[in-house]
Short mmCIF file of C-alpha atoms in Angstrom, two decimals:
data_model
loop_
_atom_site.label_atom_id
_atom_site.label_comp_id
_atom_site.label_asym_id
_atom_site.label_seq_id
_atom_site.Cartn_x
_atom_site.Cartn_y
_atom_site.Cartn_z
CA MET Q 54 -60.43 22.20 51.40
CA VAL Q 55 -59.03 20.23 48.61
CA THR Q 56 -61.04 16.67 48.20
CA THR Q 57 -58.82 14.03 46.49
CA SER Q 58 -60.33 9.84 45.71
CA HIS Q 59 -59.40 9.09 49.05
CA ARG Q 60 -59.45 12.08 52.11
CA PRO Q 61 -59.47 15.43 52.50
CA ILE Q 62 -56.34 17.61 52.48
CA ARG Q 63 -57.50 20.10 54.71
CA ASN Q 64 -55.99 24.50 55.09
CA SER Q 65 -55.96 25.69 58.36
CA VAL Q 66 -53.84 28.68 58.22
CA GLU Q 67 -54.04 30.72 55.70
CA SER Q 68 -49.98 31.96 53.64
CA GLN Q 69 -49.79 34.31 50.40
CA ALA Q 70 -46.65 32.43 50.11
CA PRO Q 71 -47.83 30.05 47.33
CA ASN Q 72 -45.11 27.33 48.83
CA VAL Q 73 -44.44 23.31 49.20
CA CYS Q 74 -42.68 21.31 51.27
CA LEU Q 75 -42.26 17.41 50.71
CA SER Q 76 -40.56 16.94 53.81
CA LEU Q 77 -39.30 12.48 53.15
CA SER Q 78 -37.52 9.82 54.97
CA GLY Q 79 -36.71 6.96 53.81
CA PHE Q 80 -33.07 6.96 50.26
CA SER Q 81 -30.82 9.91 50.04
CA SER Q 82 -31.40 8.68 46.09
CA MET Q 83 -33.07 5.92 44.43
CA GLY Q 84 -30.14 4.32 42.87
CA SER Q 85 -31.27 1.59 40.51
CA ARG Q 86 -34.27 1.43 42.32
CA ARG Q 87 -37.30 2.37 40.82
CA ASP Q 88 -39.61 4.61 41.95
CA ASN Q 89 -42.94 4.10 43.26
CA PHE Q 90 -45.39 6.96 44.27
CA GLU Q 91 -48.78 5.97 45.85
CA LEU Q 92 -49.69 9.44 47.05
CA GLU Q 93 -53.18 8.70 47.53
CA ARG Q 94 -52.92 5.68 48.74
CA SER Q 95 -49.79 5.35 51.15
CA VAL Q 96 -49.04 9.03 51.87
CA ARG Q 97 -51.31 12.16 53.84
CA LEU Q 98 -50.33 15.07 52.64
CA CYS Q 99 -50.32 18.23 56.11
CA VAL Q 100 -51.23 21.44 56.11
CA SER Q 101 -48.38 22.88 58.86
CA PRO Q 102 -48.59 26.73 59.95
CA VAL Q 103 -45.27 26.66 61.61
CA CYS Q 104 -42.80 27.12 58.70
CA SER Q 105 -39.58 26.29 59.30
CA ASN Q 106 -38.29 27.77 55.97
CA SER Q 107 -39.95 30.61 55.33
CA LYS Q 108 -38.94 30.92 51.22
CA GLY Q 109 -39.81 27.06 51.56
CA ILE Q 110 -39.42 25.69 47.78
CA GLY Q 111 -40.08 28.01 44.56
CA LYS Q 112 -41.22 27.90 41.23
CA GLY Q 113 -39.38 25.83 39.14
CA GLU Q 114 -36.76 24.52 41.92
CA VAL Q 115 -36.11 21.31 42.35
CA GLY Q 116 -36.34 18.90 45.72
CA LYS Q 117 -34.78 15.99 46.09
CA VAL Q 118 -36.96 12.81 45.95
CA GLN Q 119 -36.93 9.64 48.18
CA ASP Q 120 -37.98 6.60 49.36
CA PRO Q 121 -41.69 7.32 50.08
CA THR Q 122 -42.84 4.05 51.59
CA SER Q 123 -42.80 6.32 55.15
CA SER Q 124 -42.71 9.37 54.29
CA THR Q 125 -45.24 12.85 54.82
CA LEU Q 126 -45.55 15.42 52.61
CA VAL Q 127 -45.38 18.81 54.92
CA ALA Q 128 -46.98 21.94 52.75
CA GLU Q 129 -46.19 25.18 53.64
CA PRO Q 130 -49.42 26.70 54.95
CA SER Q 131 -50.65 29.02 51.79
CA LEU Q 132 -52.51 26.15 49.21
CA ASP Q 133 -54.36 27.08 46.89
CA SER Q 134 -56.32 24.57 44.74
CA SER Q 135 -53.56 24.89 41.48
CA VAL Q 136 -51.02 24.24 43.87
CA VAL Q 137 -52.26 21.23 44.58
CA GLY Q 138 -53.57 20.69 41.30
CA SER Q 139 -50.35 20.75 40.21
CA SER Q 140 -48.80 18.06 43.00
CA LEU Q 141 -51.10 15.59 41.95
CA ARG Q 142 -50.90 15.93 38.34
CA PHE Q 143 -46.67 15.65 39.28
CA PHE Q 144 -47.29 12.41 41.04
CA LYS Q 145 -50.18 10.67 38.87
CA SER Q 146 -47.16 11.39 35.89
CA SER Q 147 -44.94 9.56 38.13
CA THR Q 148 -46.90 6.92 39.11
CA ASP Q 149 -47.79 6.57 34.80
CA TRP Q 150 -44.99 6.38 34.28
CA THR Q 151 -43.08 3.14 36.76
CA ASP Q 152 -46.02 1.39 35.34
CA ASN Q 153 -44.66 2.50 31.62
CA ALA Q 154 -40.98 0.75 33.40
CA GLN Q 155 -42.69 -1.80 34.88
CA ALA Q 156 -44.70 -3.25 32.05
CA ALA Q 157 -41.46 -2.79 30.14
CA SER Q 158 -39.70 -4.65 32.87
CA HIS Q 159 -42.10 -7.35 32.66
CA GLU Q 160 -42.76 -7.62 28.92
CA ARG Q 161 -38.55 -7.86 28.81
CA PHE Q 162 -38.79 -10.32 30.98
CA SER Q 163 -41.03 -12.25 29.26
CA GLN Q 164 -38.98 -12.55 26.50
CA GLN Q 165 -35.82 -13.17 27.96
CA SER Q 166 -38.37 -16.86 29.01
CA HIS Q 167 -39.55 -17.04 25.59
CA ASP Q 168 -35.52 -17.15 24.50
CA LEU Q 169 -35.30 -19.61 26.95
CA GLN Q 170 -36.81 -21.95 24.74
CA PRO Q 171 -37.15 -25.88 26.57
CA SER Q 172 -35.45 -28.85 25.53
CA ARG Q 173 -37.21 -31.35 23.60
CA LEU Q 174 -36.62 -33.98 25.88
CA ALA Q 175 -37.96 -31.80 28.31
CA LEU Q 176 -40.96 -30.28 26.53
CA VAL Q 177 -41.98 -34.27 25.77
CA ARG Q 178 -41.65 -34.37 30.13
CA ASP Q 179 -43.83 -31.71 31.01
CA ARG Q 180 -46.40 -31.97 28.10
CA LEU Q 181 -46.67 -35.85 29.81
CA ARG Q 182 -46.89 -34.57 33.37
CA ASP Q 183 -50.29 -31.99 31.98
CA GLU Q 184 -51.76 -34.77 30.60
CA SER Q 185 -50.91 -36.81 34.58
CA PHE Q 186 -48.56 -38.84 33.71
CA SER Q 187 -46.12 -39.64 37.16
CA GLY Q 188 -43.05 -38.05 36.78
CA THR Q 189 -41.69 -42.00 36.11
CA SER Q 190 -43.67 -42.24 33.45
CA ALA Q 191 -43.52 -39.25 31.52
CA LYS Q 192 -39.49 -39.73 31.79
CA ARG Q 193 -38.86 -43.15 30.81
CA ILE Q 194 -41.70 -41.85 27.81
CA ALA Q 195 -39.81 -39.00 26.86
CA GLY Q 196 -36.31 -41.53 27.20
CA ALA Q 197 -38.44 -44.43 24.80
CA LYS Q 198 -35.33 -43.68 22.02
CA ARG Q 199 -32.00 -44.57 22.21
CA ARG Q 200 -29.84 -41.33 23.63
CA SER Q 201 -27.71 -41.39 19.93
CA THR Q 202 -30.55 -41.08 17.67
CA SER Q 203 -32.13 -39.07 21.52
CA ARG Q 204 -29.13 -37.01 20.61
CA VAL Q 205 -30.04 -36.02 16.46
CA TYR Q 206 -33.23 -35.55 17.53
CA ASP Q 207 -32.16 -33.09 20.21
CA ALA Q 208 -29.56 -31.04 18.03
CA LYS Q 209 -32.29 -30.97 15.51
CA TRP Q 210 -34.89 -29.66 17.67
CA HIS Q 211 -32.78 -26.43 18.64
CA ILE Q 212 -32.49 -25.01 15.71
CA PHE Q 213 -36.41 -25.64 14.92
CA THR Q 214 -37.29 -23.54 17.73
CA GLN Q 215 -34.67 -21.57 16.32
CA TRP Q 216 -36.01 -20.33 13.41
CA CYS Q 217 -39.27 -20.30 15.61
CA GLN Q 218 -38.11 -18.29 17.48
CA GLN Q 219 -36.90 -15.33 14.14
CA GLU Q 220 -40.35 -16.22 13.27
CA ASN Q 221 -42.42 -15.39 15.17
CA ILE Q 222 -43.93 -18.59 15.62
CA VAL Q 223 -44.79 -20.86 18.83
CA PRO Q 224 -43.38 -24.19 17.56
CA THR Q 225 -45.74 -27.23 19.42
CA LYS Q 226 -48.47 -25.29 17.52
CA ILE Q 227 -47.11 -24.64 13.64
CA SER Q 228 -49.21 -24.68 10.94
CA ILE Q 229 -48.16 -26.97 7.63
CA GLN Q 230 -47.87 -23.97 5.42
CA ARG Q 231 -44.77 -22.32 8.16
CA LEU Q 232 -43.42 -26.47 8.44
CA ALA Q 233 -42.66 -26.15 4.61
CA ASP Q 234 -41.37 -23.39 5.02
CA PHE Q 235 -38.85 -23.68 7.42
CA PHE Q 236 -38.00 -27.10 4.93
CA ASN Q 237 -37.55 -24.99 2.27
CA PHE Q 238 -35.33 -22.62 4.01
CA LEU Q 239 -32.57 -25.99 5.19
CA PHE Q 240 -33.17 -26.95 1.68
CA ASP Q 241 -32.55 -23.24 -0.24
CA VAL Q 242 -30.90 -21.86 2.60
CA LYS Q 243 -28.48 -24.86 5.11
CA SER Q 244 -28.22 -26.33 1.16
CA LEU Q 245 -28.56 -29.41 3.03
CA ARG Q 246 -29.77 -32.77 1.23
CA PRO Q 247 -32.69 -34.09 1.52
CA SER Q 248 -32.33 -37.19 3.95
CA THR Q 249 -31.11 -35.03 6.37
CA ILE Q 250 -34.16 -33.05 5.79
CA SER Q 251 -35.68 -35.74 6.41
CA GLY Q 252 -34.21 -36.25 9.71
CA TYR Q 253 -35.22 -32.83 11.03
CA ARG Q 254 -39.12 -33.77 9.59
CA SER Q 255 -39.08 -37.12 12.05
CA SER Q 256 -37.29 -35.18 14.61
CA ILE Q 257 -40.62 -32.42 14.62
CA SER Q 258 -42.90 -35.45 14.27
CA ASN Q 259 -42.19 -37.66 17.49
CA THR Q 260 -41.81 -34.31 19.22
CA LEU Q 261 -44.80 -32.79 18.36
CA LYS Q 262 -47.15 -35.96 17.96
CA HIS Q 263 -47.48 -35.82 21.86
CA PHE Q 264 -48.70 -32.80 21.43
CA GLY Q 265 -51.61 -34.52 19.40
CA ARG Q 266 -50.11 -33.25 15.97
CA ASN Q 267 -49.53 -36.20 13.72
CA ASP Q 268 -49.69 -35.11 10.63
CA ILE Q 269 -46.78 -33.88 10.59
CA SER Q 270 -45.39 -37.31 9.09
CA THR Q 271 -48.66 -38.60 6.92
CA HIS Q 272 -49.24 -34.87 5.33
CA VAL Q 273 -49.90 -35.35 1.42
CA ALA Q 274 -48.16 -31.82 0.93
CA LEU Q 275 -45.00 -32.08 3.81
CA THR Q 276 -44.98 -35.61 1.40
CA ASP Q 277 -44.63 -34.32 -2.54
CA LEU Q 278 -42.29 -31.27 -1.04
CA PHE Q 279 -40.38 -34.47 0.02
CA GLN Q 280 -40.61 -35.71 -3.82
CA PHE Q 281 -39.85 -31.94 -5.68
CA TYR Q 282 -36.81 -32.39 -2.91
CA ASN Q 283 -35.61 -35.56 -3.93
CA ARG Q 284 -36.16 -34.83 -7.24
CA GLU Q 285 -34.07 -31.87 -7.28
CA ARG Q 286 -31.19 -32.20 -5.55
CA PRO Q 287 -30.89 -36.54 -6.59
CA VAL Q 288 -27.83 -39.03 -3.94
CA VAL Q 289 -24.42 -38.51 -5.77
CA ARG Q 290 -22.35 -41.32 -4.41
CA SER Q 291 -18.37 -41.13 -4.55
CA LEU Q 292 -15.97 -43.82 -4.45
CA THR Q 293 -13.72 -44.61 -1.16
CA PRO Q 294 -10.50 -43.27 -1.16
CA GLN Q 295 -8.97 -46.68 -2.71
CA TRP Q 296 -6.17 -48.32 -0.23
CA SER Q 297 -4.26 -51.63 -0.35
CA LEU Q 298 -5.64 -53.93 2.47
CA ALA Q 299 -3.13 -55.97 1.25
CA LEU Q 300 -0.35 -52.81 1.55
CA VAL Q 301 -2.00 -52.63 4.97
CA LEU Q 302 -1.77 -56.30 6.29
CA ASP Q 303 2.48 -56.26 5.05
CA SER Q 304 3.03 -53.55 7.47
CA LEU Q 305 1.11 -55.17 9.88
CA THR Q 306 4.16 -57.82 9.78
CA LYS Q 307 6.84 -55.56 10.25
CA ALA Q 308 7.57 -53.25 12.65
CA PRO Q 309 6.73 -51.22 14.74
CA TYR Q 310 3.90 -53.72 15.54
CA GLU Q 311 6.54 -56.77 14.90
CA PRO Q 312 7.86 -58.58 17.03
CA LEU Q 313 4.81 -58.72 19.46
CA ARG Q 314 6.24 -59.26 22.42
CA SER Q 315 8.00 -56.12 21.46
CA ALA Q 316 6.18 -54.23 20.56
CA SER Q 317 4.96 -50.50 22.73
CA LEU Q 318 1.67 -51.13 23.64
CA LYS Q 319 0.62 -48.52 21.76
CA PHE Q 320 1.29 -50.21 18.76
CA VAL Q 321 0.07 -53.88 20.14
CA THR Q 322 -3.58 -52.10 20.66
CA LEU Q 323 -3.42 -51.00 17.06
CA LYS Q 324 -2.79 -53.77 15.47
CA THR Q 325 -4.59 -55.75 17.38
CA VAL Q 326 -8.49 -53.49 17.63
CA PHE Q 327 -7.76 -53.69 13.13
CA LEU Q 328 -8.01 -57.11 12.84
CA LEU Q 329 -10.41 -57.74 15.62
CA ALA Q 330 -12.77 -55.81 13.59
CA LEU Q 331 -11.18 -56.92 10.67
CA ALA Q 332 -12.53 -60.92 11.44
CA SER Q 333 -15.73 -59.95 13.56
CA ALA Q 334 -17.05 -57.63 10.73
CA ARG Q 335 -19.24 -55.74 13.91
CA ARG Q 336 -19.21 -51.77 14.42
CA VAL Q 337 -16.53 -49.35 15.85
CA SER Q 338 -19.50 -49.16 18.75
CA GLU Q 339 -19.74 -52.61 19.46
CA ILE Q 340 -15.74 -53.43 18.65
CA HIS Q 341 -15.52 -50.18 21.50
CA ALA Q 342 -17.84 -52.22 23.86
CA PHE Q 343 -16.38 -56.19 23.81
CA SER Q 344 -15.85 -57.34 27.51
CA ILE Q 345 -14.00 -59.78 28.69
CA ASP Q 346 -16.13 -60.44 31.69
CA PRO Q 347 -16.13 -64.08 32.17
CA GLN Q 348 -19.90 -64.39 30.75
CA CYS Q 349 -18.53 -62.56 27.55
CA PHE Q 350 -15.44 -63.86 26.89
CA ARG Q 351 -13.28 -67.13 25.31
CA LEU Q 352 -10.19 -67.71 24.72
CA THR Q 353 -8.47 -71.00 23.86
CA ALA Q 354 -5.54 -72.16 21.32
CA ASP Q 355 -8.44 -72.58 18.22
CA HIS Q 356 -10.49 -70.03 18.65
CA LEU Q 357 -11.87 -66.67 20.32
CA ILE Q 358 -15.58 -65.90 22.37
CA LEU Q 359 -16.65 -62.39 22.07
CA LEU Q 360 -19.53 -60.72 24.06
CA THR Q 361 -20.54 -57.31 24.81
CA GLU Q 362 -21.24 -56.06 27.95
CA PRO Q 363 -24.57 -56.89 29.31
CA GLY Q 364 -27.02 -54.16 28.71
CA PHE Q 365 -25.51 -52.27 25.21
CA LEU Q 366 -27.25 -52.44 22.40
CA ALA Q 367 -26.23 -52.64 19.13
CA LYS Q 368 -27.34 -50.63 16.06
CA ASN Q 369 -29.16 -53.17 14.21
CA GLN Q 370 -30.21 -54.42 17.07
CA LEU Q 371 -34.17 -55.27 17.83
CA PRO Q 372 -34.10 -54.14 22.40
CA HIS Q 373 -36.79 -57.97 22.45
CA LYS Q 374 -33.40 -59.96 21.15
CA ALA Q 375 -30.08 -60.91 22.41
CA PRO Q 376 -26.64 -60.38 20.65
CA HIS Q 377 -25.25 -62.94 19.25
CA PRO Q 378 -21.04 -64.56 20.16
CA ILE Q 379 -18.48 -63.76 18.04
CA LYS Q 380 -16.02 -66.84 17.45
CA ILE Q 381 -13.12 -66.30 15.62
CA LYS Q 382 -10.72 -68.81 15.30
CA SER Q 383 -7.40 -68.92 15.25
CA LEU Q 384 -4.81 -69.11 12.18
CA SER Q 385 -2.04 -70.52 14.22
CA ASN Q 386 -2.24 -73.08 12.11
CA PHE Q 387 -2.10 -71.65 9.00
CA ASP Q 388 1.89 -70.73 7.56
CA GLN Q 389 3.97 -68.18 9.24
CA ASP Q 390 3.02 -65.21 7.20
CA SER Q 391 -0.84 -65.53 7.68
CA ALA Q 392 -0.12 -66.43 11.63
CA VAL Q 393 1.65 -62.45 12.69
CA LEU Q 394 -1.73 -61.34 11.25
CA CYS Q 395 -4.01 -64.14 13.72
CA PRO Q 396 -6.66 -61.84 15.40
CA VAL Q 397 -6.27 -64.54 18.44
CA ARG Q 398 -2.81 -64.22 18.97
CA ALA Q 399 -2.99 -60.16 18.42
CA VAL Q 400 -5.97 -60.76 22.12
CA LYS Q 401 -3.48 -63.00 24.04
CA PHE Q 402 -1.17 -60.03 23.18
CA TYR Q 403 -2.95 -57.62 24.15
CA LEU Q 404 -3.99 -59.26 27.50
CA ASP Q 405 -0.61 -60.12 28.44
CA ALA Q 406 0.24 -56.04 28.83
CA THR Q 407 -2.99 -54.75 30.06
CA LYS Q 408 -3.41 -57.73 32.45
CA VAL Q 409 -1.94 -55.26 35.06
CA ARG Q 410 -4.26 -52.78 33.91
CA HIS Q 411 -7.77 -54.66 33.80
CA THR Q 412 -8.19 -54.87 37.11
CA ALA Q 413 -10.47 -52.24 37.83
CA CYS Q 414 -12.41 -52.55 34.08
CA ASN Q 415 -13.97 -55.00 31.59
CA ARG Q 416 -13.67 -53.46 28.93
CA LEU Q 417 -10.98 -55.11 26.21
CA PHE Q 418 -9.40 -52.64 24.95
CA LEU Q 419 -8.30 -49.95 27.54
CA SER Q 420 -7.25 -46.30 27.05
CA LEU Q 421 -3.17 -45.83 26.09
CA LYS Q 422 -3.73 -42.86 28.65
CA GLY Q 423 -3.49 -44.83 31.48
CA GLY Q 424 -4.98 -45.87 34.85
CA GLY Q 425 -7.48 -48.83 33.57
CA VAL Q 426 -9.27 -46.83 32.01
CA ALA Q 427 -12.19 -47.69 29.22
CA HIS Q 428 -11.11 -46.10 25.54
CA ARG Q 429 -14.49 -43.44 25.01
CA ASN Q 430 -15.69 -43.98 21.63
CA PRO Q 431 -15.00 -40.84 19.74
CA GLN Q 432 -10.86 -42.12 20.89
CA PHE Q 433 -11.80 -45.35 19.47
CA HIS Q 434 -13.49 -44.35 17.17
CA ASP Q 435 -10.08 -41.78 16.02
CA GLY Q 436 -7.27 -44.88 16.28
CA LEU Q 437 -9.35 -47.13 14.61
CA LEU Q 438 -9.04 -45.23 11.40
CA LYS Q 439 -5.38 -44.32 11.29
#
């Protein structure tokens, strides 16, 4: 009689064959599955008086281990304590190996989860939800910044979290001392300008303020550190490439830009965009948002009044203030050379050339690819600079 922690094992018939036969049903191989031996919980060890194989499994031989979920272990008639002890030690070592494999798998999963850092906005939203804000409120609070600013902050936050991962630091629990190390990394290794590093500071401060960290933008040590950056790497001003406005305007009075009536749509667009940018003194994003909706557009023989499309927010525009309309006077009453450079005249020709395509879009400037689609901002910016 051999006793385990759960049930006794009894050998009713003595035999001289010191063999143990494992009769297991299930898969013929484990493949990629983990073996999970649970001898003392769900597997029965029985002593059978009948031996189907007089030799059984001898010492040193290895049998095929199959899926033990519905297994019954059958021992040969001769089963002494040493054999049972060896068998139990085998299953115990297998169980330990399985536990170690499961622990290693959990560690790898945890490492993978650590690698998949949440985005900045998702992190802020989750934090707000933990503070019992509704999903709608959390989304709106996290999206308080303008879309362009949010994209810049997201990019800088991603670089910050990558550095924290390499240093085994939780980004939301970083100390001021380690944050100073990150700024030094940007200054020494990345060779960034102090103004650029200040952008990283703003991104981190704007994110971690939701975690109770209000010291990042005001800590005196970080302020002194940035004073050092500014002293060691002062701002360097470089002259813009020299160009002649008179030369550019003179080229717009000749082919392929004139006469406008016979010029291609590409050159009509380029001339109109340039003259309108020069006359309005607006940013590319604002020119891109000019609308021909009746509420935003007035065109007469003497002047042109423009507004950006509803909902557009200029970079320097306060959200609670409406944009001012832009009024551009016509140059038709001036001499002939000035008349061909009139932005109002150019807009008239441009609208006449695109009147069919404008039925599908209210943006003033459409893509040259056709289809009545507005210019994408990057394409519009590139076209304006060429």
